[in-house]
Amino acid sequence: WKDRSSLMGDTSPAPPDAKTPEFLLLLLADADRTRPALADLCRRIEAAAPGTEATLGPIKSISRAAVKALTKYGGDYSGLTDLVRMKVVCEELAHVRRALEEAATAAGWELVLIKDRMQHAYDPQMSGGYRDILMNLRWTNGHVVEVQFHLHKLIAIKSGGGHERYELARLLGLFEPETTSHVGILTEAVLENIS
């Protein structure tokens, strides 16, 4: 969606502003066109990395996309990189590594970003102790997708109601340092705030 109108008499319309519903609709259309390629990547990861199960998620709904863009990106839909996503559940860390390698080197995909929340240096306090790896990949049409890598044992905890509790705690700010940490004397006022 680059403005090319000044090049060689190109009269293509300029792209809509990234904060408009039109932009979101175009982004969702791109997600829909990208989904078959991501489904193919699911199959390729499972074939290349035994001990993994790759699942393609549904395209994020318009309402959920709008809420996320508003709360995380100030209404800018261009920040949405998970309209179409895949979950890869692995039995062991060795399987995670092989699945990561397959995804990062898959033909037609460009690695954009990795958030490694399994490494020892990552402080899991802000995620309620949960650890995973998130990867953003760009397909040949320019659309960015999210691939989530999980360990089976952590998913079992998350699926047993852990995810709902995590989402509520995140919404309420219960993982924020000002909620979980205190430096100084424990006064009556501090104890009152804790209660």
PDB file of N, CA, C and O in Angstrom, residues 16-77:
ATOM      1  N   PRO A  16      -5.732   3.687   2.433  1.00  0.00           N
ATOM      2  CA  PRO A  16      -6.453   4.380   3.499  1.00  0.00           C
ATOM      3  C   PRO A  16      -5.565   4.560   4.727  1.00  0.00           C
ATOM      4  O   PRO A  16      -4.596   3.828   4.921  1.00  0.00           O
ATOM      5  N   ASP A  17      -5.906   5.523   5.536  1.00  0.00           N
ATOM      6  CA  ASP A  17      -5.197   5.762   6.784  1.00  0.00           C
ATOM      7  C   ASP A  17      -5.294   4.516   7.653  1.00  0.00           C
ATOM      8  O   ASP A  17      -6.329   3.862   7.707  1.00  0.00           O
ATOM      9  N   ALA A  18      -4.191   4.185   8.365  1.00  0.00           N
ATOM     10  CA  ALA A  18      -4.115   2.959   9.165  1.00  0.00           C
ATOM     11  C   ALA A  18      -5.055   2.955  10.364  1.00  0.00           C
ATOM     12  O   ALA A  18      -5.193   1.939  11.031  1.00  0.00           O
ATOM     13  N   LYS A  19      -5.725   4.070  10.625  1.00  0.00           N
ATOM     14  CA  LYS A  19      -6.666   4.127  11.741  1.00  0.00           C
ATOM     15  C   LYS A  19      -8.121   4.071  11.279  1.00  0.00           C
ATOM     16  O   LYS A  19      -9.029   4.277  12.077  1.00  0.00           O
ATOM     17  N   THR A  20      -8.335   3.749  10.012  1.00  0.00           N
ATOM     18  CA  THR A  20      -9.700   3.733   9.486  1.00  0.00           C
ATOM     19  C   THR A  20     -10.224   2.300   9.380  1.00  0.00           C
ATOM     20  O   THR A  20      -9.451   1.342   9.232  1.00  0.00           O
ATOM     21  N   PRO A  21     -11.544   2.143   9.418  1.00  0.00           N
ATOM     22  CA  PRO A  21     -12.134   0.805   9.217  1.00  0.00           C
ATOM     23  C   PRO A  21     -11.770   0.214   7.853  1.00  0.00           C
ATOM     24  O   PRO A  21     -11.625  -0.998   7.729  1.00  0.00           O
ATOM     25  N   GLU A  22     -11.610   1.062   6.844  1.00  0.00           N
ATOM     26  CA  GLU A  22     -11.231   0.565   5.516  1.00  0.00           C
ATOM     27  C   GLU A  22      -9.882  -0.138   5.560  1.00  0.00           C
ATOM     28  O   GLU A  22      -9.696  -1.180   4.915  1.00  0.00           O
ATOM     29  N   PHE A  23      -8.940   0.428   6.322  1.00  0.00           N
ATOM     30  CA  PHE A  23      -7.617  -0.194   6.448  1.00  0.00           C
ATOM     31  C   PHE A  23      -7.753  -1.565   7.091  1.00  0.00           C
ATOM     32  O   PHE A  23      -7.152  -2.541   6.644  1.00  0.00           O
ATOM     33  N   LEU A  24      -8.561  -1.647   8.156  1.00  0.00           N
ATOM     34  CA  LEU A  24      -8.764  -2.929   8.834  1.00  0.00           C
ATOM     35  C   LEU A  24      -9.367  -3.960   7.880  1.00  0.00           C
ATOM     36  O   LEU A  24      -8.937  -5.117   7.865  1.00  0.00           O
ATOM     37  N   LEU A  25     -10.341  -3.554   7.084  1.00  0.00           N
ATOM     38  CA  LEU A  25     -10.959  -4.487   6.148  1.00  0.00           C
ATOM     39  C   LEU A  25      -9.952  -4.996   5.114  1.00  0.00           C
ATOM     40  O   LEU A  25      -9.957  -6.184   4.769  1.00  0.00           O
ATOM     41  N   LEU A  26      -9.094  -4.113   4.618  1.00  0.00           N
ATOM     42  CA  LEU A  26      -8.045  -4.546   3.685  1.00  0.00           C
ATOM     43  C   LEU A  26      -7.066  -5.496   4.364  1.00  0.00           C
ATOM     44  O   LEU A  26      -6.629  -6.493   3.767  1.00  0.00           O
ATOM     45  N   LEU A  27      -6.731  -5.216   5.611  1.00  0.00           N
ATOM     46  CA  LEU A  27      -5.823  -6.075   6.377  1.00  0.00           C
ATOM     47  C   LEU A  27      -6.435  -7.454   6.588  1.00  0.00           C
ATOM     48  O   LEU A  27      -5.754  -8.482   6.455  1.00  0.00           O
ATOM     49  N   LEU A  28      -7.722  -7.495   6.908  1.00  0.00           N
ATOM     50  CA  LEU A  28      -8.412  -8.779   7.086  1.00  0.00           C
ATOM     51  C   LEU A  28      -8.479  -9.560   5.768  1.00  0.00           C
ATOM     52  O   LEU A  28      -8.365 -10.791   5.762  1.00  0.00           O
ATOM     53  N   ALA A  29      -8.649  -8.854   4.650  1.00  0.00           N
ATOM     54  CA  ALA A  29      -8.640  -9.523   3.346  1.00  0.00           C
ATOM     55  C   ALA A  29      -7.270 -10.128   3.069  1.00  0.00           C
ATOM     56  O   ALA A  29      -7.168 -11.251   2.559  1.00  0.00           O
ATOM     57  N   ASP A  30      -6.207  -9.399   3.415  1.00  0.00           N
ATOM     58  CA  ASP A  30      -4.850  -9.938   3.273  1.00  0.00           C
ATOM     59  C   ASP A  30      -4.668 -11.168   4.155  1.00  0.00           C
ATOM     60  O   ASP A  30      -4.034 -12.150   3.759  1.00  0.00           O
ATOM     61  N   ALA A  31      -5.193 -11.120   5.375  1.00  0.00           N
ATOM     62  CA  ALA A  31      -5.099 -12.261   6.286  1.00  0.00           C
ATOM     63  C   ALA A  31      -5.778 -13.481   5.669  1.00  0.00           C
ATOM     64  O   ALA A  31      -5.246 -14.597   5.717  1.00  0.00           O
ATOM     65  N   ASP A  32      -6.934 -13.271   5.067  1.00  0.00           N
ATOM     66  CA  ASP A  32      -7.671 -14.361   4.437  1.00  0.00           C
ATOM     67  C   ASP A  32      -6.884 -14.965   3.274  1.00  0.00           C
ATOM     68  O   ASP A  32      -6.847 -16.185   3.097  1.00  0.00           O
ATOM     69  N   ARG A  33      -6.212 -14.116   2.491  1.00  0.00           N
ATOM     70  CA  ARG A  33      -5.403 -14.606   1.370  1.00  0.00           C
ATOM     71  C   ARG A  33      -4.130 -15.312   1.849  1.00  0.00           C
ATOM     72  O   ARG A  33      -3.587 -16.158   1.142  1.00  0.00           O
ATOM     73  N   THR A  34      -3.668 -14.962   3.045  1.00  0.00           N
ATOM     74  CA  THR A  34      -2.427 -15.534   3.574  1.00  0.00           C
ATOM     75  C   THR A  34      -2.673 -16.860   4.296  1.00  0.00           C
ATOM     76  O   THR A  34      -1.778 -17.695   4.407  1.00  0.00           O
ATOM     77  N   ARG A  35      -3.887 -17.059   4.772  1.00  0.00           N
ATOM     78  CA  ARG A  35      -4.211 -18.234   5.588  1.00  0.00           C
ATOM     79  C   ARG A  35      -3.854 -19.574   4.924  1.00  0.00           C
ATOM     80  O   ARG A  35      -3.311 -20.462   5.587  1.00  0.00           O
ATOM     81  N   PRO A  36      -4.114 -19.799   3.629  1.00  0.00           N
ATOM     82  CA  PRO A  36      -3.726 -21.081   3.019  1.00  0.00           C
ATOM     83  C   PRO A  36      -2.216 -21.329   3.081  1.00  0.00           C
ATOM     84  O   PRO A  36      -1.783 -22.465   3.275  1.00  0.00           O
ATOM     85  N   ALA A  37      -1.422 -20.292   2.919  1.00  0.00           N
ATOM     86  CA  ALA A  37       0.036 -20.456   3.008  1.00  0.00           C
ATOM     87  C   ALA A  37       0.444 -20.833   4.424  1.00  0.00           C
ATOM     88  O   ALA A  37       1.364 -21.633   4.636  1.00  0.00           O
ATOM     89  N   LEU A  38      -0.242 -20.270   5.420  1.00  0.00           N
ATOM     90  CA  LEU A  38       0.059 -20.612   6.807  1.00  0.00           C
ATOM     91  C   LEU A  38      -0.383 -22.040   7.114  1.00  0.00           C
ATOM     92  O   LEU A  38       0.294 -22.757   7.850  1.00  0.00           O
ATOM     93  N   ALA A  39      -1.487 -22.480   6.521  1.00  0.00           N
ATOM     94  CA  ALA A  39      -1.933 -23.866   6.682  1.00  0.00           C
ATOM     95  C   ALA A  39      -0.880 -24.823   6.120  1.00  0.00           C
ATOM     96  O   ALA A  39      -0.586 -25.869   6.716  1.00  0.00           O
ATOM     97  N   ASP A  40      -0.305 -24.448   4.981  1.00  0.00           N
ATOM     98  CA  ASP A  40       0.763 -25.260   4.401  1.00  0.00           C
ATOM     99  C   ASP A  40       1.978 -25.290   5.328  1.00  0.00           C
ATOM    100  O   ASP A  40       2.603 -26.336   5.507  1.00  0.00           O
ATOM    101  N   LEU A  41       2.291 -24.168   5.938  1.00  0.00           N
ATOM    102  CA  LEU A  41       3.422 -24.128   6.874  1.00  0.00           C
ATOM    103  C   LEU A  41       3.150 -25.022   8.084  1.00  0.00           C
ATOM    104  O   LEU A  41       4.063 -25.676   8.589  1.00  0.00           O
ATOM    105  N   CYS A  42       1.907 -25.093   8.545  1.00  0.00           N
ATOM    106  CA  CYS A  42       1.541 -26.022   9.629  1.00  0.00           C
ATOM    107  C   CYS A  42       1.952 -27.441   9.268  1.00  0.00           C
ATOM    108  O   CYS A  42       2.605 -28.140  10.065  1.00  0.00           O
ATOM    109  N   ARG A  43       1.563 -27.871   8.086  1.00  0.00           N
ATOM    110  CA  ARG A  43       1.873 -29.233   7.643  1.00  0.00           C
ATOM    111  C   ARG A  43       3.374 -29.444   7.522  1.00  0.00           C
ATOM    112  O   ARG A  43       3.889 -30.505   7.901  1.00  0.00           O
ATOM    113  N   ARG A  44       4.084 -28.452   7.016  1.00  0.00           N
ATOM    114  CA  ARG A  44       5.532 -28.576   6.846  1.00  0.00           C
ATOM    115  C   ARG A  44       6.236 -28.689   8.199  1.00  0.00           C
ATOM    116  O   ARG A  44       7.189 -29.457   8.351  1.00  0.00           O
ATOM    117  N   ILE A  45       5.784 -27.918   9.184  1.00  0.00           N
ATOM    118  CA  ILE A  45       6.401 -27.983  10.516  1.00  0.00           C
ATOM    119  C   ILE A  45       6.169 -29.345  11.146  1.00  0.00           C
ATOM    120  O   ILE A  45       7.082 -29.959  11.694  1.00  0.00           O
ATOM    121  N   GLU A  46       4.940 -29.846  11.073  1.00  0.00           N
ATOM    122  CA  GLU A  46       4.652 -31.166  11.654  1.00  0.00           C
ATOM    123  C   GLU A  46       5.484 -32.262  10.993  1.00  0.00           C
ATOM    124  O   GLU A  46       5.968 -33.171  11.663  1.00  0.00           O
ATOM    125  N   ALA A  47       5.669 -32.169   9.675  1.00  0.00           N
ATOM    126  CA  ALA A  47       6.461 -33.178   8.963  1.00  0.00           C
ATOM    127  C   ALA A  47       7.939 -33.089   9.316  1.00  0.00           C
ATOM    128  O   ALA A  47       8.620 -34.102   9.451  1.00  0.00           O
ATOM    129  N   ALA A  48       8.444 -31.881   9.484  1.00  0.00           N
ATOM    130  CA  ALA A  48       9.876 -31.681   9.740  1.00  0.00           C
ATOM    131  C   ALA A  48      10.242 -31.854  11.214  1.00  0.00           C
ATOM    132  O   ALA A  48      11.399 -32.111  11.529  1.00  0.00           O
ATOM    133  N   ALA A  49       9.270 -31.699  12.101  1.00  0.00           N
ATOM    134  CA  ALA A  49       9.562 -31.730  13.536  1.00  0.00           C
ATOM    135  C   ALA A  49       8.624 -32.696  14.247  1.00  0.00           C
ATOM    136  O   ALA A  49       7.619 -32.291  14.821  1.00  0.00           O
ATOM    137  N   PRO A  50       8.944 -34.001  14.209  1.00  0.00           N
ATOM    138  CA  PRO A  50       8.119 -34.954  14.958  1.00  0.00           C
ATOM    139  C   PRO A  50       8.059 -34.539  16.434  1.00  0.00           C
ATOM    140  O   PRO A  50       8.992 -33.954  16.961  1.00  0.00           O
ATOM    141  N   GLY A  51       6.926 -34.824  17.067  1.00  0.00           N
ATOM    142  CA  GLY A  51       6.749 -34.392  18.452  1.00  0.00           C
ATOM    143  C   GLY A  51       6.087 -33.037  18.540  1.00  0.00           C
ATOM    144  O   GLY A  51       6.023 -32.437  19.609  1.00  0.00           O
ATOM    145  N   THR A  52       5.583 -32.539  17.388  1.00  0.00           N
ATOM    146  CA  THR A  52       4.885 -31.250  17.368  1.00  0.00           C
ATOM    147  C   THR A  52       3.488 -31.429  16.805  1.00  0.00           C
ATOM    148  O   THR A  52       3.239 -32.339  16.009  1.00  0.00           O
ATOM    149  N   GLU A  53       2.603 -30.545  17.227  1.00  0.00           N
ATOM    150  CA  GLU A  53       1.264 -30.482  16.646  1.00  0.00           C
ATOM    151  C   GLU A  53       1.002 -29.027  16.310  1.00  0.00           C
ATOM    152  O   GLU A  53       0.984 -28.168  17.188  1.00  0.00           O
ATOM    153  N   ALA A  54       0.833 -28.743  15.035  1.00  0.00           N
ATOM    154  CA  ALA A  54       0.609 -27.369  14.572  1.00  0.00           C
ATOM    155  C   ALA A  54      -0.861 -27.191  14.236  1.00  0.00           C
ATOM    156  O   ALA A  54      -1.453 -28.021  13.540  1.00  0.00           O
ATOM    157  N   THR A  55      -1.440 -26.116  14.758  1.00  0.00           N
ATOM    158  CA  THR A  55      -2.866 -25.845  14.569  1.00  0.00           C
ATOM    159  C   THR A  55      -3.050 -24.429  14.049  1.00  0.00           C
ATOM    160  O   THR A  55      -2.529 -23.478  14.632  1.00  0.00           O
ATOM    161  N   LEU A  56      -3.803 -24.308  12.983  1.00  0.00           N
ATOM    162  CA  LEU A  56      -4.104 -23.002  12.404  1.00  0.00           C
ATOM    163  C   LEU A  56      -5.316 -22.420  13.121  1.00  0.00           C
ATOM    164  O   LEU A  56      -6.352 -23.080  13.246  1.00  0.00           O
ATOM    165  N   GLY A  57      -5.177 -21.199  13.612  1.00  0.00           N
ATOM    166  CA  GLY A  57      -6.283 -20.543  14.296  1.00  0.00           C
ATOM    167  C   GLY A  57      -7.183 -19.826  13.314  1.00  0.00           C
ATOM    168  O   GLY A  57      -6.825 -19.609  12.160  1.00  0.00           O
ATOM    169  N   PRO A  58      -8.365 -19.436  13.789  1.00  0.00           N
ATOM    170  CA  PRO A  58      -9.263 -18.670  12.930  1.00  0.00           C
ATOM    171  C   PRO A  58      -8.740 -17.246  12.742  1.00  0.00           C
ATOM    172  O   PRO A  58      -7.914 -16.781  13.530  1.00  0.00           O
ATOM    173  N   ILE A  59      -9.220 -16.581  11.730  1.00  0.00           N
ATOM    174  CA  ILE A  59      -8.868 -15.175  11.546  1.00  0.00           C
ATOM    175  C   ILE A  59      -9.545 -14.378  12.653  1.00  0.00           C
ATOM    176  O   ILE A  59     -10.707 -14.605  12.979  1.00  0.00           O
ATOM    177  N   LYS A  60      -8.798 -13.466  13.240  1.00  0.00           N
ATOM    178  CA  LYS A  60      -9.316 -12.640  14.327  1.00  0.00           C
ATOM    179  C   LYS A  60     -10.552 -11.885  13.844  1.00  0.00           C
ATOM    180  O   LYS A  60     -10.577 -11.380  12.729  1.00  0.00           O
ATOM    181  N   SER A  61     -11.560 -11.810  14.689  1.00  0.00           N
ATOM    182  CA  SER A  61     -12.795 -11.120  14.328  1.00  0.00           C
ATOM    183  C   SER A  61     -12.558  -9.609  14.230  1.00  0.00           C
ATOM    184  O   SER A  61     -11.604  -9.073  14.809  1.00  0.00           O
ATOM    185  N   ILE A  62     -13.431  -8.944  13.510  1.00  0.00           N
ATOM    186  CA  ILE A  62     -13.339  -7.491  13.366  1.00  0.00           C
ATOM    187  C   ILE A  62     -13.394  -6.817  14.733  1.00  0.00           C
ATOM    188  O   ILE A  62     -12.607  -5.918  15.031  1.00  0.00           O
ATOM    189  N   SER A  63     -14.319  -7.264  15.585  1.00  0.00           N
ATOM    190  CA  SER A  63     -14.464  -6.617  16.892  1.00  0.00           C
ATOM    191  C   SER A  63     -13.226  -6.829  17.758  1.00  0.00           C
ATOM    192  O   SER A  63     -12.744  -5.897  18.402  1.00  0.00           O
ATOM    193  N   ARG A  64     -12.683  -8.041  17.760  1.00  0.00           N
ATOM    194  CA  ARG A  64     -11.477  -8.302  18.560  1.00  0.00           C
ATOM    195  C   ARG A  64     -10.290  -7.514  18.003  1.00  0.00           C
ATOM    196  O   ARG A  64      -9.491  -6.969  18.751  1.00  0.00           O
ATOM    197  N   ALA A  65     -10.173  -7.427  16.696  1.00  0.00           N
ATOM    198  CA  ALA A  65      -9.087  -6.663  16.077  1.00  0.00           C
ATOM    199  C   ALA A  65      -9.203  -5.185  16.436  1.00  0.00           C
ATOM    200  O   ALA A  65      -8.204  -4.532  16.750  1.00  0.00           O
ATOM    201  N   ALA A  66     -10.426  -4.659  16.422  1.00  0.00           N
ATOM    202  CA  ALA A  66     -10.636  -3.246  16.752  1.00  0.00           C
ATOM    203  C   ALA A  66     -10.269  -2.967  18.204  1.00  0.00           C
ATOM    204  O   ALA A  66      -9.599  -1.974  18.502  1.00  0.00           O
ATOM    205  N   VAL A  67     -10.679  -3.847  19.109  1.00  0.00           N
ATOM    206  CA  VAL A  67     -10.354  -3.661  20.534  1.00  0.00           C
ATOM    207  C   VAL A  67      -8.848  -3.722  20.743  1.00  0.00           C
ATOM    208  O   VAL A  67      -8.274  -2.882  21.447  1.00  0.00           O
ATOM    209  N   LYS A  68      -8.195  -4.699  20.136  1.00  0.00           N
ATOM    210  CA  LYS A  68      -6.745  -4.827  20.313  1.00  0.00           C
ATOM    211  C   LYS A  68      -6.013  -3.610  19.738  1.00  0.00           C
ATOM    212  O   LYS A  68      -5.098  -3.088  20.363  1.00  0.00           O
ATOM    213  N   ALA A  69      -6.409  -3.173  18.559  1.00  0.00           N
ATOM    214  CA  ALA A  69      -5.758  -1.997  17.958  1.00  0.00           C
ATOM    215  C   ALA A  69      -5.937  -0.774  18.838  1.00  0.00           C
ATOM    216  O   ALA A  69      -5.014   0.023  19.011  1.00  0.00           O
ATOM    217  N   LEU A  70      -7.110  -0.621  19.405  1.00  0.00           N
ATOM    218  CA  LEU A  70      -7.389   0.530  20.264  1.00  0.00           C
ATOM    219  C   LEU A  70      -6.595   0.475  21.561  1.00  0.00           C
ATOM    220  O   LEU A  70      -5.966   1.450  21.959  1.00  0.00           O
ATOM    221  N   THR A  71      -6.588  -0.693  22.217  1.00  0.00           N
ATOM    222  CA  THR A  71      -5.935  -0.794  23.529  1.00  0.00           C
ATOM    223  C   THR A  71      -4.418  -0.895  23.444  1.00  0.00           C
ATOM    224  O   THR A  71      -3.729  -0.420  24.331  1.00  0.00           O
ATOM    225  N   LYS A  72      -3.896  -1.504  22.385  1.00  0.00           N
ATOM    226  CA  LYS A  72      -2.446  -1.680  22.300  1.00  0.00           C
ATOM    227  C   LYS A  72      -1.742  -0.701  21.370  1.00  0.00           C
ATOM    228  O   LYS A  72      -0.571  -0.406  21.560  1.00  0.00           O
ATOM    229  N   TYR A  73      -2.437  -0.214  20.332  1.00  0.00           N
ATOM    230  CA  TYR A  73      -1.768   0.567  19.293  1.00  0.00           C
ATOM    231  C   TYR A  73      -2.428   1.913  19.047  1.00  0.00           C
ATOM    232  O   TYR A  73      -2.230   2.509  17.984  1.00  0.00           O
ATOM    233  N   GLY A  74      -3.199   2.407  19.994  1.00  0.00           N
ATOM    234  CA  GLY A  74      -3.825   3.714  19.847  1.00  0.00           C
ATOM    235  C   GLY A  74      -4.752   3.823  18.655  1.00  0.00           C
ATOM    236  O   GLY A  74      -4.892   4.894  18.072  1.00  0.00           O
ATOM    237  N   GLY A  75      -5.367   2.705  18.264  1.00  0.00           N
ATOM    238  CA  GLY A  75      -6.288   2.710  17.131  1.00  0.00           C
ATOM    239  C   GLY A  75      -5.630   2.491  15.781  1.00  0.00           C
ATOM    240  O   GLY A  75      -6.299   2.517  14.748  1.00  0.00           O
ATOM    241  N   ASP A  76      -4.327   2.248  15.759  1.00  0.00           N
ATOM    242  CA  ASP A  76      -3.586   2.038  14.507  1.00  0.00           C
ATOM    243  C   ASP A  76      -3.605   0.551  14.157  1.00  0.00           C
ATOM    244  O   ASP A  76      -2.945  -0.260  14.797  1.00  0.00           O
ATOM    245  N   TYR A  77      -4.361   0.192  13.138  1.00  0.00           N
ATOM    246  CA  TYR A  77      -4.508  -1.207  12.754  1.00  0.00           C
ATOM    247  C   TYR A  77      -3.235  -1.809  12.161  1.00  0.00           C
ATOM    248  O   TYR A  77      -3.097  -3.024  12.113  1.00  0.00           O
TER     249      TYR A  77
END
